[in-house]
XYZ file of C-alpha atoms in Angstrom:
340
model
C 82.360 128.658 119.745
C 85.147 127.625 122.092
C 84.093 126.565 125.571
C 86.060 128.743 127.989
C 86.664 126.826 131.195
C 87.790 128.439 134.414
C 90.885 127.021 136.129
C 90.097 124.007 138.274
C 91.601 123.392 141.682
C 91.882 119.650 142.246
C 92.479 117.705 145.438
C 93.975 114.358 144.442
C 95.376 111.916 146.981
C 95.641 114.761 149.490
C 97.602 117.020 147.155
C 96.435 120.243 145.481
C 96.704 120.702 141.719
C 95.667 123.416 139.277
C 94.222 122.455 135.883
C 94.009 125.300 133.383
C 94.487 126.415 129.803
C 97.871 127.368 128.389
C 98.807 131.053 128.665
C 101.700 132.870 126.912
C 103.532 133.224 130.212
C 103.650 129.427 130.537
C 106.242 129.097 127.769
C 109.173 128.313 130.073
C 107.184 125.567 131.838
C 106.161 123.919 128.552
C 109.717 124.040 127.207
C 111.141 122.560 130.411
C 108.635 119.675 130.429
C 109.153 119.014 126.702
C 112.910 118.711 127.209
C 112.412 116.442 130.223
C 109.934 114.097 128.505
C 111.259 113.983 124.937
C 114.915 114.853 125.462
C 114.435 117.697 122.984
C 116.222 121.013 122.554
C 113.137 123.144 121.887
C 113.396 126.840 122.664
C 111.408 130.074 122.519
C 111.529 130.109 118.707
C 109.874 126.679 118.576
C 107.196 127.759 121.072
C 106.459 130.887 119.048
C 106.272 128.860 115.803
C 103.849 126.325 117.236
C 101.806 128.113 119.886
C 101.834 131.696 118.612
C 102.223 131.695 114.808
C 100.624 128.241 114.630
C 97.767 129.268 116.950
C 98.393 126.250 119.149
C 96.402 125.656 122.309
C 96.884 123.483 125.353
C 95.880 122.457 128.856
C 98.312 121.922 131.706
C 98.258 120.439 135.200
C 100.392 122.268 137.776
C 101.540 121.165 141.233
C 102.437 124.424 142.949
C 104.598 126.172 140.324
C 105.622 122.989 138.472
C 103.939 121.868 135.247
C 103.612 118.089 135.542
C 101.337 117.260 132.578
C 100.339 118.906 129.331
C 98.218 118.235 126.238
C 98.421 120.576 123.255
C 97.343 120.862 119.661
C 97.376 122.999 116.517
C 94.605 123.746 114.000
C 94.549 121.795 110.736
C 92.314 122.424 107.757
C 91.102 119.102 106.364
C 89.003 117.888 103.457
C 86.794 115.059 104.718
C 85.116 113.358 101.763
C 85.646 116.569 99.823
C 84.038 118.794 102.469
C 86.238 121.390 104.261
C 86.521 120.848 108.011
C 88.544 122.298 110.853
C 90.307 119.589 112.875
C 92.729 119.817 115.786
C 96.045 118.004 115.530
C 96.893 116.691 118.987
C 100.539 116.866 120.037
C 102.983 117.460 122.889
C 101.099 115.067 125.168
C 103.508 114.733 128.078
C 103.637 113.789 131.723
C 106.661 114.307 133.948
C 108.285 110.912 134.675
C 108.103 111.637 138.406
C 104.287 111.795 138.255
C 103.438 108.940 135.911
C 101.246 106.245 137.396
C 100.623 108.188 140.616
C 96.851 108.124 140.145
C 95.325 104.873 138.970
C 91.880 106.067 137.872
C 92.233 109.644 136.629
C 95.899 110.187 135.929
C 97.565 113.486 134.949
C 97.401 112.236 131.361
C 93.625 111.771 131.635
C 93.054 115.122 133.370
C 94.782 117.290 130.758
C 93.526 115.316 127.755
C 89.902 115.140 128.907
C 89.689 118.888 129.580
C 91.448 119.730 126.327
C 89.171 117.538 124.198
C 85.971 118.518 126.031
C 86.575 122.242 125.552
C 87.741 122.179 121.906
C 86.230 119.247 120.010
C 82.777 118.311 118.815
C 79.513 119.918 117.811
C 79.482 123.658 118.531
C 83.206 123.760 119.355
C 86.118 125.271 117.438
C 87.056 121.917 115.890
C 84.746 119.208 114.627
C 87.301 116.441 115.223
C 90.868 115.774 116.272
C 93.673 113.401 115.394
C 97.157 112.632 116.584
C 100.039 110.195 116.375
C 100.537 109.013 119.976
C 102.986 106.375 121.045
C 101.394 102.937 121.600
C 101.287 103.345 125.389
C 99.440 106.683 125.241
C 96.984 105.310 122.682
C 96.217 102.271 124.847
C 95.611 104.538 127.845
C 93.410 106.884 125.811
C 91.321 104.037 124.396
C 90.976 102.313 127.780
C 89.839 105.534 129.460
C 87.379 106.369 126.673
C 89.279 109.440 125.478
C 90.161 108.212 121.977
C 89.396 105.726 119.257
C 92.163 103.588 117.809
C 92.232 104.780 114.182
C 94.880 102.348 112.978
C 98.514 102.765 112.104
C 100.877 104.431 109.688
C 103.443 102.178 108.078
C 107.001 102.791 106.965
C 108.297 102.172 103.440
C 111.878 101.897 102.237
C 113.724 101.678 98.939
C 117.396 100.808 98.524
C 119.578 103.290 96.686
C 120.731 100.763 94.075
C 117.199 100.308 92.750
C 116.943 100.987 89.041
C 114.273 103.143 87.433
C 110.842 101.466 87.297
C 109.245 100.422 83.980
C 106.889 103.420 83.965
C 109.710 105.949 84.255
C 110.951 107.974 81.269
C 113.841 110.365 81.888
C 112.904 112.229 78.695
C 109.458 113.055 80.037
C 110.270 114.656 83.384
C 112.534 117.296 84.858
C 113.499 117.782 88.522
C 114.638 120.989 90.133
C 115.042 122.520 93.561
C 112.407 125.025 94.608
C 113.563 127.964 96.707
C 110.982 128.975 99.360
C 112.461 132.471 99.237
C 111.534 132.930 95.587
C 108.595 135.113 94.557
C 106.961 132.169 92.776
C 107.087 129.642 95.632
C 103.643 130.280 97.138
C 101.950 130.352 93.744
C 103.598 127.061 92.762
C 102.521 125.354 95.994
C 98.943 126.611 95.714
C 98.633 125.373 92.127
C 100.087 121.978 93.024
C 97.659 121.730 95.934
C 94.721 122.512 93.643
C 95.829 119.664 91.379
C 96.062 117.372 94.389
C 92.657 118.488 95.635
C 91.099 117.943 92.206
C 92.043 114.264 92.510
C 88.922 113.732 94.622
C 90.280 111.972 97.714
C 87.503 109.818 99.133
C 88.738 109.883 102.729
C 90.343 112.660 104.769
C 93.337 114.686 103.642
C 95.033 117.647 105.266
C 95.114 120.847 103.223
C 98.552 121.463 101.725
C 98.256 125.000 100.426
C 101.066 127.563 100.519
C 100.009 128.937 103.898
C 100.266 125.509 105.529
C 103.447 124.431 103.722
C 105.203 127.674 104.611
C 104.254 127.404 108.296
C 104.884 123.645 108.618
C 108.163 123.359 106.730
C 109.670 126.751 105.872
C 109.144 128.604 109.143
C 109.854 125.732 111.525
C 112.978 126.760 113.458
C 114.242 123.423 114.806
C 114.334 121.372 111.574
C 115.260 121.909 107.954
C 113.623 120.664 104.756
C 114.140 120.829 100.989
C 111.630 121.234 98.174
C 111.882 119.449 94.828
C 109.618 120.398 91.942
C 108.475 117.871 89.345
C 107.544 119.168 85.906
C 107.300 117.948 82.356
C 110.237 118.874 80.148
C 108.103 121.031 77.868
C 106.368 122.897 80.714
C 107.751 125.560 83.051
C 105.162 125.157 85.819
C 105.625 122.385 88.441
C 102.986 119.680 88.588
C 103.951 118.632 92.100
C 106.371 119.370 94.935
C 108.127 116.844 97.175
C 109.341 117.769 100.662
C 112.580 116.035 101.665
C 114.704 116.118 104.804
C 118.126 117.707 104.749
C 120.964 115.410 103.584
C 121.601 112.470 105.915
C 124.612 110.252 106.584
C 125.838 107.759 103.988
C 124.543 104.844 106.110
C 121.009 106.297 106.366
C 117.887 106.470 104.263
C 116.783 109.931 103.162
C 113.361 110.752 104.695
C 110.687 111.818 102.207
C 108.247 113.877 104.252
C 105.465 114.989 101.939
C 104.065 115.381 98.448
C 101.877 118.207 97.132
C 100.500 117.154 93.778
C 98.232 114.683 91.975
C 98.017 111.220 93.470
C 98.700 109.542 90.122
C 102.059 111.331 89.888
C 103.278 109.937 93.208
C 105.398 107.223 91.504
C 107.079 109.918 89.394
C 107.659 111.916 92.589
C 109.233 108.794 94.099
C 111.698 108.594 91.180
C 112.606 112.238 91.789
C 113.144 111.610 95.511
C 115.252 108.508 94.742
C 117.390 110.565 92.369
C 118.014 113.087 95.148
C 118.822 110.314 97.653
C 121.446 108.904 95.287
C 122.830 112.391 94.689
C 123.113 112.869 98.465
C 124.941 109.543 98.818
C 122.229 108.144 101.099
C 121.644 104.405 101.451
C 118.164 104.815 100.027
C 114.820 106.499 100.578
C 112.189 106.116 103.318
C 108.757 107.508 104.041
C 105.742 107.152 106.325
C 102.548 106.151 104.558
C 98.955 105.452 105.508
C 97.186 102.723 103.556
C 95.986 105.239 100.937
C 99.505 106.594 100.362
C 101.015 103.103 100.322
C 98.504 102.007 97.668
C 99.501 104.929 95.435
C 103.171 103.985 95.862
C 102.655 100.270 95.189
C 104.034 100.464 91.588
C 107.431 101.498 93.007
C 107.758 98.151 94.826
C 108.664 99.454 98.299
C 109.937 97.308 101.155
C 107.453 97.536 104.067
C 109.003 98.438 107.432
C 105.902 97.600 109.467
C 103.979 100.041 111.688
C 105.893 103.211 112.619
C 103.116 105.242 114.280
C 99.686 104.816 115.822
C 96.757 107.080 114.969
C 94.265 108.247 117.586
C 91.003 110.131 117.079
C 89.438 111.644 120.241
C 85.929 110.438 121.030
C 84.877 114.065 121.652
C 84.068 114.562 117.988
C 81.354 114.876 115.385
C 82.677 111.624 113.900
C 80.798 108.447 114.757
C 82.847 105.327 115.456
C 81.783 104.002 112.042
C 83.230 107.168 110.472
C 86.550 106.633 112.248
C 86.791 103.091 110.898
C 86.242 104.363 107.351
C 88.291 107.579 107.397
C 90.726 106.406 104.712
C 93.148 109.166 105.699
C 96.016 110.344 103.539
C 98.794 110.516 106.138
C 102.512 110.965 105.477
C 105.446 111.990 107.642
C 104.690 115.652 107.036
C 101.324 115.263 108.743
C 103.056 114.615 112.053
C 104.344 117.427 114.242
C 107.606 115.768 115.264
C 109.355 114.705 112.018
């Protein structure tokens, strides 16, 4: 059961602040702070997608009528060692530049994050654990203040567009085709591909990729666009897996491959499909974000490592012990983030 906390009135350095949970009428404040901190162009449609349709929650710190800090998150269904769990994906952690570093011990960042985690995460709360992809500075602050564990990094992988087909690839065995999310068969195809992925028995943690999640995360998102490519055998009509790609990019750029819904052992075949689309788009090549588990599955494709591209944080307010965090073995890709 969620812990419902009353608004707190804080006196910090002789100034009065209000710390409270996000309410629907706070939309304009959240949008204004998001644009200020991230230089984004988010609008009411984005807020509705994330905090209404996506059932997002958050905590903000106000000085008079101005929102100066915010920490939010959205629910994520996860399989942890094969067991279903409800985790909270942390995102939109932001502090107005004018207020950063004002308080040395309990900063605005600490105030909003600590209340958010304390009221949502852990035994008897709505979510057993949380995770997020903070920038290195936020992760260092969270670890130093005891708010989060450092759960490692996600690396980037690249492939040049002139790469030939790998030895395991047979163009007579596979067929690629676009998948229209507006078709009557889209949800069924995604659900079946997810069941195949789930049946692979991931030993660590993996976010559920059923039709409900894929439709909310990629199809309904108003500020970005994605494409869906289905992989199937030539003699079968039903897709075995679905790749999520970004919209076409410039000729001097690598096409981002966001996600894969399908068996782990077919990931190299999915890579060949994504490379084919990158060449068709005229992109320089293909790129993706990959945790160690994803990178291991893609090793046969001989990627070029780009080094770390994101940090991973797991709040200490959790049912996970520190030994569990060290052994999570998460399956993270770019689609698991909330900003790509």
